């Protein structure tokens, strides 16, 4: 079975984390999200995936190659210009000849794909859309169905007064390839505002597959942290790396944790990490490979990527810290701060108010004190 994964977006809302890393390549507990997604698809019977990319395509190629490392076939196909969600699938139509899955590449879900496929076949559906309930549908595509699941209406990004249901398009579709005939070639064209309403008008059999599977859009800084918290708290299936030294603490190889350090789970510490005396780490927290955490530092609810130096007596709460940063002693980093890559922060600063540091930023001593 084949799947197309739409990974063309710029990931603007996640900047500066996405300055050097495409959104689907952002690490989730050390593994690029797309790799988790592909493994999940493979384990659910999809053996061939076509990634429709347009941004930092080389990064996908370098990491995924032809997919053999993951035990599946992966094609990475670059669009000449953004073709939109449906246009992107049309662009790879030469690789598609049968019932296929299509995935938005920025959604994390453990949806039962075989269950969805059975549902699609039983109803002789031509297009089945996974649906999930959300509190506020205005940022998504609202989908109305009959009690039997037949889709009656789409409304992309409804205004608050237009909301009639909390069920939204969850970004997983099963499609029959003939529906791509509606998509104009070599043009920007969307599923949500183009193909879906058009196919509906033409009375094609379209069904919603409602489920209460884990579902979250990883495209916002807040949800990026929340997804980590959900993974560490066991709300979504995820094989955590390292050795489980306590029920809620995982530690990689060659990692040294001082005997006076306190680790309160759920915490994952990568390979080659050094944790000095009197450090406190409170979960859900991830400390990436090759990082050094200085004596007396306190870290809670945070995601720290690889090879970071964090000095002594720092306090870091609910922050995301990218790769290769140097954070000197006695810094306080408050909730909502995002530090991207290769930043240097001298001692005695207070970073707060959702501060976002772009790659290679430098902050001198005591210069920021909110
Ligand atoms: N290749 C390619 N080319 N991919 C694209 C393009 C494009 O031109 N435009 C968007 N994508 C990819 C994005 O990278 C993302 O993975 C997916 O298509 C959806 O685009 P978003 O920009 O993230 O859309 P959205 O989040 O506002 O809304 C969509 O997803 C919601 C669920 O998260 C819609 O499908 C909504 O109806 C849906 O509820
Ligand atoms: Mg999205």
CSV table of C-alpha atoms and ligand atoms in Angstrom, one decimal:
chain,number,residue,atom,x,y,z
A,1,UNK,CA,0.0,0.0,0.0
A,2,UNK,CA,1.3,3.5,-0.9
A,3,UNK,CA,1.0,6.8,1.0
A,4,UNK,CA,1.7,10.3,0.0
A,5,UNK,CA,3.0,12.6,2.8
A,6,UNK,CA,2.6,16.3,2.3
A,7,UNK,CA,5.7,18.0,3.7
A,8,UNK,CA,5.9,21.1,1.7
A,9,UNK,CA,5.1,23.7,4.4
A,10,UNK,CA,7.6,26.3,5.6
A,11,UNK,CA,6.9,25.7,9.3
A,12,UNK,CA,6.8,29.5,9.8
A,13,UNK,CA,5.0,29.3,13.2
A,14,UNK,CA,7.8,27.1,14.6
A,15,UNK,CA,10.6,29.5,13.7
A,16,UNK,CA,13.4,29.8,14.7
A,17,UNK,CA,13.4,26.0,15.3
A,18,UNK,CA,12.7,25.5,11.6
A,19,UNK,CA,15.4,27.9,10.4
A,20,UNK,CA,17.8,25.0,9.9
A,21,UNK,CA,15.4,22.1,10.2
A,22,UNK,CA,12.2,21.4,8.1
A,23,UNK,CA,9.2,21.0,10.4
A,24,UNK,CA,8.8,17.2,9.8
A,25,UNK,CA,12.5,16.8,10.6
A,26,UNK,CA,12.2,18.4,14.0
A,27,UNK,CA,13.3,15.9,16.6
A,28,UNK,CA,10.8,14.2,18.9
A,29,UNK,CA,12.8,12.8,21.8
A,30,UNK,CA,15.8,12.7,19.5
A,31,UNK,CA,14.2,11.1,16.5
A,32,UNK,CA,13.0,13.2,13.5
A,33,UNK,CA,9.2,13.3,13.5
A,34,UNK,CA,9.0,12.1,9.9
A,35,UNK,CA,11.0,9.0,10.9
A,36,UNK,CA,8.5,8.2,13.7
A,37,UNK,CA,5.7,8.7,11.2
A,38,UNK,CA,7.2,6.5,8.6
A,39,UNK,CA,7.9,3.7,11.1
A,40,UNK,CA,4.4,4.0,12.3
A,41,UNK,CA,3.1,3.7,8.7
A,42,UNK,CA,5.3,0.8,8.0
A,43,UNK,CA,4.1,-1.0,11.1
A,44,UNK,CA,0.5,-0.5,9.9
A,45,UNK,CA,1.0,-2.0,6.5
A,46,UNK,CA,2.2,0.9,4.3
A,47,UNK,CA,5.4,-0.2,2.5
A,48,UNK,CA,5.9,2.7,0.1
A,49,UNK,CA,5.8,6.4,1.0
A,50,UNK,CA,6.1,9.4,-1.3
A,51,UNK,CA,7.2,12.6,0.4
A,52,UNK,CA,6.0,15.6,-1.5
A,53,UNK,CA,8.6,18.2,-0.4
A,54,UNK,CA,9.7,21.7,-1.5
A,55,UNK,CA,11.7,23.1,1.3
A,56,UNK,CA,15.2,21.8,2.5
A,57,UNK,CA,14.7,18.7,0.3
A,58,UNK,CA,18.3,17.7,0.7
A,59,UNK,CA,17.8,17.4,4.5
A,60,UNK,CA,15.1,14.7,3.8
A,61,UNK,CA,17.4,12.9,1.3
A,62,UNK,CA,20.4,12.9,3.7
A,63,UNK,CA,18.3,11.5,6.5
A,64,UNK,CA,15.9,9.1,4.8
A,65,UNK,CA,17.7,8.1,1.6
A,66,UNK,CA,15.6,5.5,-0.2
A,67,UNK,CA,14.0,4.3,3.0
A,68,UNK,CA,15.8,1.0,3.2
A,69,UNK,CA,17.2,1.8,6.7
A,70,UNK,CA,13.5,2.0,7.8
A,71,UNK,CA,12.5,-1.2,6.0
A,72,UNK,CA,10.3,0.5,3.4
A,73,UNK,CA,10.5,2.3,0.1
A,74,UNK,CA,10.7,6.1,0.3
A,75,UNK,CA,10.6,8.5,-2.7
A,76,UNK,CA,11.5,12.2,-2.1
A,77,UNK,CA,9.9,14.3,-4.8
A,78,UNK,CA,10.5,18.0,-5.0
A,79,UNK,CA,7.9,20.4,-6.5
A,80,UNK,CA,9.1,23.0,-8.9
A,81,UNK,CA,6.9,25.5,-6.9
A,82,UNK,CA,4.3,25.1,-4.2
A,83,UNK,CA,1.4,23.2,-5.8
A,84,UNK,CA,-0.9,23.2,-2.8
A,85,UNK,CA,-2.1,20.1,-1.0
A,86,UNK,CA,-3.9,18.5,-3.9
A,87,UNK,CA,-1.5,19.8,-6.6
A,88,UNK,CA,1.3,18.2,-4.7
A,89,UNK,CA,-0.4,14.8,-4.9
A,90,UNK,CA,-1.2,15.4,-8.6
A,91,UNK,CA,2.5,16.1,-9.1
A,92,UNK,CA,3.4,12.5,-8.0
A,93,UNK,CA,0.4,10.9,-9.6
A,94,UNK,CA,2.7,8.9,-12.0
A,95,UNK,CA,3.6,6.8,-8.9
A,96,UNK,CA,0.0,6.2,-7.8
A,97,UNK,CA,-2.3,3.6,-9.4
A,98,UNK,CA,-4.5,2.2,-6.6
A,99,UNK,CA,-6.2,3.2,-3.4
A,100,UNK,CA,-3.8,5.3,-1.4
A,101,UNK,CA,-3.3,7.1,1.9
A,102,UNK,CA,-2.5,10.8,2.0
A,103,UNK,CA,-1.1,12.4,5.2
A,104,UNK,CA,-0.6,15.9,6.3
A,105,UNK,CA,3.1,15.8,7.4
A,106,UNK,CA,2.5,17.9,10.5
A,107,UNK,CA,0.1,15.8,12.4
A,108,UNK,CA,1.0,13.2,15.0
A,109,UNK,CA,-1.5,10.5,15.4
A,110,UNK,CA,-1.7,6.8,16.2
A,111,UNK,CA,-4.8,6.3,14.2
A,112,UNK,CA,-5.7,2.7,13.2
A,113,UNK,CA,-5.0,2.8,9.5
A,114,UNK,CA,-6.2,-0.7,8.7
A,115,UNK,CA,-9.4,0.0,10.6
A,116,UNK,CA,-9.8,3.1,8.4
A,117,UNK,CA,-9.1,1.1,5.3
A,118,UNK,CA,-11.7,-1.5,6.2
A,119,UNK,CA,-14.2,1.3,6.8
A,120,UNK,CA,-13.4,2.9,3.4
A,121,UNK,CA,-13.8,-0.5,1.6
A,122,UNK,CA,-17.0,-1.5,3.3
A,123,UNK,CA,-18.7,1.7,2.3
A,124,UNK,CA,-17.2,1.7,-1.2
A,125,UNK,CA,-16.0,5.2,-0.4
A,126,UNK,CA,-14.0,7.1,-2.9
A,127,UNK,CA,-12.5,9.5,-0.4
A,128,UNK,CA,-12.4,8.9,3.4
A,129,UNK,CA,-11.2,11.6,5.7
A,130,UNK,CA,-10.2,10.9,9.3
A,131,UNK,CA,-12.0,13.1,11.7
A,132,UNK,CA,-11.0,14.2,15.2
A,133,UNK,CA,-12.8,16.3,17.8
A,134,UNK,CA,-11.1,19.6,18.8
A,135,UNK,CA,-12.1,22.4,21.1
A,136,UNK,CA,-11.8,25.2,18.6
A,137,UNK,CA,-12.3,24.2,15.0
A,138,UNK,CA,-11.6,27.7,13.6
A,139,UNK,CA,-8.0,26.9,12.9
A,140,UNK,CA,-8.9,23.7,11.0
A,141,UNK,CA,-11.2,22.2,8.3
A,142,UNK,CA,-14.7,21.6,9.7
A,143,UNK,CA,-16.4,18.5,8.3
A,144,UNK,CA,-20.1,17.8,8.6
A,145,UNK,CA,-21.4,14.2,8.1
A,146,UNK,CA,-24.7,12.3,8.4
A,147,UNK,CA,-25.2,9.9,11.3
A,148,UNK,CA,-23.9,7.2,8.9
A,149,UNK,CA,-20.7,9.1,8.3
A,150,UNK,CA,-21.4,10.4,4.8
A,151,UNK,CA,-19.8,13.8,4.3
A,152,UNK,CA,-22.3,16.6,3.6
A,153,UNK,CA,-20.2,19.7,3.9
A,154,UNK,CA,-16.6,21.1,4.3
A,155,UNK,CA,-15.8,24.4,5.7
A,156,UNK,CA,-12.1,25.3,5.9
A,157,UNK,CA,-11.1,27.6,8.7
A,158,UNK,CA,-14.7,28.5,9.8
A,159,UNK,CA,-15.5,31.7,11.5
A,160,UNK,CA,-16.6,31.2,15.1
A,161,UNK,CA,-20.3,31.8,14.2
A,162,UNK,CA,-20.0,29.2,11.4
A,163,UNK,CA,-19.0,26.3,13.7
A,164,UNK,CA,-21.6,23.6,13.6
A,165,UNK,CA,-19.6,20.6,14.9
A,166,UNK,CA,-16.3,20.1,16.7
A,167,UNK,CA,-15.2,17.4,14.2
A,168,UNK,CA,-12.4,18.4,11.9
A,169,UNK,CA,-10.4,17.1,9.1
A,170,UNK,CA,-7.6,15.3,10.9
A,171,UNK,CA,-5.2,15.3,7.9
A,172,UNK,CA,-5.4,11.6,7.0
A,173,UNK,CA,-7.2,10.6,3.8
A,174,UNK,CA,-7.8,7.4,1.9
A,175,UNK,CA,-8.4,8.2,-1.8
A,176,UNK,CA,-9.2,6.4,-5.0
A,177,UNK,CA,-6.8,7.7,-7.7
A,178,UNK,CA,-9.5,8.6,-10.2
A,179,UNK,CA,-10.5,11.6,-8.0
A,180,UNK,CA,-7.1,13.2,-9.0
A,181,UNK,CA,-8.8,13.8,-12.4
A,182,UNK,CA,-10.4,16.8,-10.8
A,183,UNK,CA,-7.0,18.3,-9.9
A,184,UNK,CA,-5.6,20.6,-12.7
A,185,UNK,CA,-2.0,19.6,-13.6
A,186,UNK,CA,0.9,22.0,-12.9
A,187,UNK,CA,-1.2,24.4,-10.9
A,188,UNK,CA,-1.6,25.3,-7.2
A,189,UNK,CA,-4.7,23.5,-6.1
A,190,UNK,CA,-6.0,22.6,-2.6
A,191,UNK,CA,-7.8,19.5,-1.3
A,192,UNK,CA,-9.6,21.6,1.3
A,193,UNK,CA,-11.0,24.4,-0.8
A,194,UNK,CA,-10.8,22.7,-4.2
A,195,UNK,CA,-11.1,18.9,-4.6
A,196,UNK,CA,-13.2,18.1,-1.5
A,197,UNK,CA,-16.1,20.5,-2.2
A,198,UNK,CA,-15.9,19.7,-6.0
A,199,UNK,CA,-16.1,16.0,-5.5
A,200,UNK,CA,-18.9,16.5,-3.0
A,201,UNK,CA,-20.9,18.5,-5.6
A,202,UNK,CA,-20.4,15.7,-8.0
A,203,UNK,CA,-21.9,13.2,-5.6
A,204,UNK,CA,-18.8,11.1,-5.1
A,205,UNK,CA,-19.0,8.7,-2.1
A,206,UNK,CA,-17.1,10.5,0.7
A,207,UNK,CA,-17.1,9.5,4.3
A,208,UNK,CA,-15.7,10.7,7.6
A,209,UNK,CA,-13.9,8.2,9.8
A,210,UNK,CA,-14.3,9.6,13.3
A,211,UNK,CA,-11.9,8.4,15.9
A,212,UNK,CA,-10.6,9.3,19.3
A,213,UNK,CA,-7.0,8.2,18.5
A,214,UNK,CA,-4.2,10.4,19.8
A,215,UNK,CA,-4.1,13.5,17.5
A,216,UNK,CA,-2.1,16.7,17.6
A,217,UNK,CA,-0.9,19.3,15.2
A,218,UNK,CA,2.8,19.7,15.8
A,219,UNK,CA,3.0,23.0,14.0
A,220,UNK,CA,3.0,25.4,16.9
A,221,UNK,CA,5.7,26.0,19.6
A,222,UNK,CA,3.2,25.2,22.4
A,223,UNK,CA,2.1,21.9,20.8
A,224,UNK,CA,5.7,21.0,20.1
A,225,UNK,CA,6.3,21.0,23.8
A,226,UNK,CA,3.0,19.4,24.6
A,227,UNK,CA,3.7,16.5,22.2
A,228,UNK,CA,6.8,15.8,24.2
A,229,UNK,CA,4.9,15.9,27.4
A,230,UNK,CA,2.3,13.5,25.9
A,231,UNK,CA,5.0,11.1,24.6
A,232,UNK,CA,6.8,11.1,28.0
A,233,UNK,CA,3.6,10.6,29.9
A,234,UNK,CA,2.7,7.6,27.7
A,235,UNK,CA,-0.3,9.2,25.9
A,236,UNK,CA,0.9,8.1,22.5
A,237,UNK,CA,2.8,5.0,21.4
A,238,UNK,CA,6.5,5.8,21.1
A,239,UNK,CA,9.6,3.7,21.7
A,240,UNK,CA,11.7,5.8,24.0
A,241,UNK,CA,15.4,5.6,23.4
A,242,UNK,CA,18.0,4.4,26.0
A,243,UNK,CA,17.9,2.2,29.0
A,244,UNK,CA,15.0,2.5,31.4
A,245,UNK,CA,16.8,2.9,34.7
A,246,UNK,CA,13.5,3.7,36.6
A,247,UNK,CA,9.9,3.4,35.6
A,248,UNK,CA,10.0,6.9,34.2
A,249,UNK,CA,13.6,7.6,33.5
A,250,UNK,CA,15.5,6.6,30.3
A,251,UNK,CA,19.3,7.1,30.0
A,252,UNK,CA,21.5,6.6,26.9
A,253,UNK,CA,25.0,5.2,26.6
A,254,UNK,CA,28.1,6.8,28.1
A,255,UNK,CA,26.0,9.2,30.2
A,256,UNK,CA,27.3,10.3,33.6
A,257,UNK,CA,24.9,11.4,36.2
A,258,UNK,CA,26.4,12.7,39.5
A,259,UNK,CA,25.1,10.8,42.5
A,260,UNK,CA,23.7,13.9,44.1
A,261,UNK,CA,21.6,14.8,41.0
A,262,UNK,CA,17.9,14.4,41.3
A,263,UNK,CA,15.8,13.2,38.4
A,264,UNK,CA,12.1,13.2,38.7
A,265,UNK,CA,10.4,11.6,35.7
A,266,UNK,CA,9.3,11.4,33.1
A,267,UNK,CA,12.8,12.2,31.8
A,268,UNK,CA,14.8,11.0,28.8
A,269,UNK,CA,18.6,11.7,28.8
A,270,UNK,CA,20.5,10.9,25.6
A,271,UNK,CA,23.9,9.4,24.9
A,272,UNK,CA,27.1,11.0,26.2
A,273,UNK,CA,25.4,13.5,28.5
A,274,UNK,CA,27.1,14.8,31.7
A,275,UNK,CA,25.0,15.8,34.6
A,276,UNK,CA,27.0,17.5,37.4
A,277,UNK,CA,26.4,17.6,41.2
A,278,UNK,CA,23.1,18.9,42.6
A,279,UNK,CA,21.4,19.2,39.3
A,280,UNK,CA,17.6,18.7,39.4
A,281,UNK,CA,15.7,17.6,36.3
A,282,UNK,CA,11.9,17.5,36.5
A,283,UNK,CA,9.9,15.8,33.8
A,284,UNK,CA,8.5,15.8,31.3
A,285,UNK,CA,12.0,16.8,30.1
A,286,UNK,CA,14.4,15.6,27.4
A,287,UNK,CA,18.1,16.2,27.5
A,288,UNK,CA,19.7,15.5,24.1
A,289,UNK,CA,22.9,13.6,23.3
A,290,UNK,CA,26.2,15.2,24.1
A,291,UNK,CA,24.9,17.9,26.4
A,292,UNK,CA,26.5,19.1,29.6
A,293,UNK,CA,24.4,20.3,32.6
A,294,UNK,CA,26.4,22.3,35.1
A,295,UNK,CA,26.2,21.9,38.9
A,296,UNK,CA,23.2,23.1,40.7
A,297,UNK,CA,21.1,23.7,37.6
A,298,UNK,CA,17.4,23.1,37.6
A,299,UNK,CA,15.5,22.1,34.4
A,300,UNK,CA,11.8,21.3,34.2
A,301,UNK,CA,9.3,20.6,31.5
A,302,UNK,CA,11.8,21.4,28.7
A,303,UNK,CA,13.2,19.9,25.5
A,304,UNK,CA,16.9,20.3,25.0
A,305,UNK,CA,18.4,19.1,21.7
A,306,UNK,CA,21.9,17.9,21.2
A,307,UNK,CA,25.4,19.1,22.2
A,308,UNK,CA,24.3,22.0,24.5
A,309,UNK,CA,26.5,23.4,27.3
A,310,UNK,CA,24.4,24.6,30.2
A,311,UNK,CA,26.4,26.2,33.0
A,312,UNK,CA,26.0,26.1,36.7
A,313,UNK,CA,23.1,27.4,38.8
A,314,UNK,CA,20.8,27.9,35.8
A,315,UNK,CA,17.0,27.6,36.0
A,316,UNK,CA,15.2,26.5,32.8
A,317,UNK,CA,11.5,26.0,32.8
A,318,UNK,CA,9.3,24.8,29.8
A,319,UNK,CA,11.7,26.0,27.2
A,320,UNK,CA,13.0,24.5,23.9
A,321,UNK,CA,16.7,24.7,23.3
A,322,UNK,CA,18.1,23.7,19.9
A,323,UNK,CA,21.5,22.3,19.0
A,324,UNK,CA,25.0,23.5,19.9
A,325,UNK,CA,24.2,26.3,22.3
A,326,UNK,CA,26.4,27.7,25.0
A,327,UNK,CA,24.5,28.9,28.0
A,328,UNK,CA,26.8,30.2,30.7
A,329,UNK,CA,26.3,30.1,34.5
A,330,UNK,CA,23.4,31.6,36.4
A,331,UNK,CA,21.0,32.1,33.6
A,332,UNK,CA,17.2,31.9,34.1
A,333,UNK,CA,15.2,30.8,31.1
A,334,UNK,CA,11.5,31.1,31.6
A,335,UNK,CA,8.5,29.3,30.1
A,336,UNK,CA,7.9,29.8,26.4
A,337,UNK,CA,11.5,30.7,25.5
A,338,UNK,CA,12.8,29.1,22.3
A,339,UNK,CA,16.6,29.1,21.7
A,340,UNK,CA,17.5,27.8,18.3
A,341,UNK,CA,21.0,26.7,17.3
A,342,UNK,CA,24.6,27.9,18.1
A,343,UNK,CA,23.6,30.8,20.4
A,344,UNK,CA,25.9,32.1,23.1
A,345,UNK,CA,24.3,33.4,26.2
A,346,UNK,CA,26.7,34.9,28.8
A,347,UNK,CA,26.0,34.6,32.5
A,348,UNK,CA,23.3,36.3,34.6
A,349,UNK,CA,20.5,36.8,32.1
A,350,UNK,CA,16.7,36.3,32.5
A,351,UNK,CA,15.1,35.2,29.3
A,352,UNK,CA,11.3,35.4,29.3
A,353,UNK,CA,8.2,36.7,27.6
A,354,UNK,CA,8.3,34.1,24.9
A,355,UNK,CA,11.7,35.2,23.7
A,356,UNK,CA,12.9,33.5,20.5
A,357,UNK,CA,16.6,33.5,19.8
A,358,UNK,CA,17.5,33.0,16.1
A,359,UNK,CA,20.5,30.9,15.2
A,360,UNK,CA,23.9,32.3,16.1
A,361,UNK,CA,22.5,35.0,18.5
A,362,UNK,CA,24.7,36.3,21.2
A,363,UNK,CA,23.6,37.7,24.5
A,364,UNK,CA,26.2,39.5,26.6
A,365,UNK,CA,26.4,39.4,30.4
A,366,UNK,CA,23.4,40.7,32.3
A,367,UNK,CA,22.0,42.3,29.2
A,368,UNK,CA,18.5,40.8,29.3
A,369,UNK,CA,16.7,41.0,32.6
A,370,UNK,CA,12.9,40.9,32.2
B,1,LIG,N1,4.2,19.4,-1.0
B,1,LIG,C1,3.4,20.4,-0.5
B,1,LIG,N2,3.1,21.5,-1.3
B,1,LIG,N3,2.9,20.3,0.7
B,1,LIG,C2,2.1,21.3,1.2
B,1,LIG,C3,1.8,22.4,0.4
B,1,LIG,C4,2.3,22.5,-0.9
B,1,LIG,O1,2.1,23.5,-1.7
B,1,LIG,N4,1.0,23.2,1.1
B,1,LIG,C5,0.8,22.6,2.3
B,1,LIG,N5,1.5,21.5,2.4
B,1,LIG,C6,1.5,20.5,3.5
B,1,LIG,C7,2.0,21.1,4.8
B,1,LIG,O2,3.4,20.9,5.0
B,1,LIG,C8,1.2,20.3,5.8
B,1,LIG,O3,1.9,19.1,6.2
B,1,LIG,C9,0.0,19.9,5.1
B,1,LIG,O4,0.2,20.1,3.7
B,1,LIG,C10,-1.3,20.8,5.5
B,1,LIG,O5,-0.9,22.1,5.3
B,1,LIG,P1,-1.0,23.2,6.5
B,1,LIG,O6,-0.5,24.5,5.9
B,1,LIG,O7,-0.3,22.7,7.7
B,1,LIG,O8,-2.6,23.3,6.7
B,1,LIG,P2,-3.4,23.6,8.0
B,1,LIG,O9,-2.8,23.0,9.2
B,1,LIG,O10,-3.7,25.1,8.0
B,1,LIG,O11,-4.8,22.8,7.7
B,1,LIG,C11,-4.8,21.5,7.2
B,1,LIG,O12,-4.6,20.6,8.2
B,1,LIG,C12,-5.6,20.5,9.3
B,1,LIG,C13,-5.3,19.4,10.2
B,1,LIG,O13,-4.1,19.7,10.8
B,1,LIG,C14,-6.1,21.3,6.5
B,1,LIG,O14,-6.1,20.0,5.9
B,1,LIG,C15,-7.3,21.3,7.5
B,1,LIG,O15,-8.5,21.0,6.9
B,1,LIG,C16,-7.0,20.3,8.6
B,1,LIG,O16,-8.0,20.4,9.6
B,2,LIG,MG1,-1.0,22.2,9.7
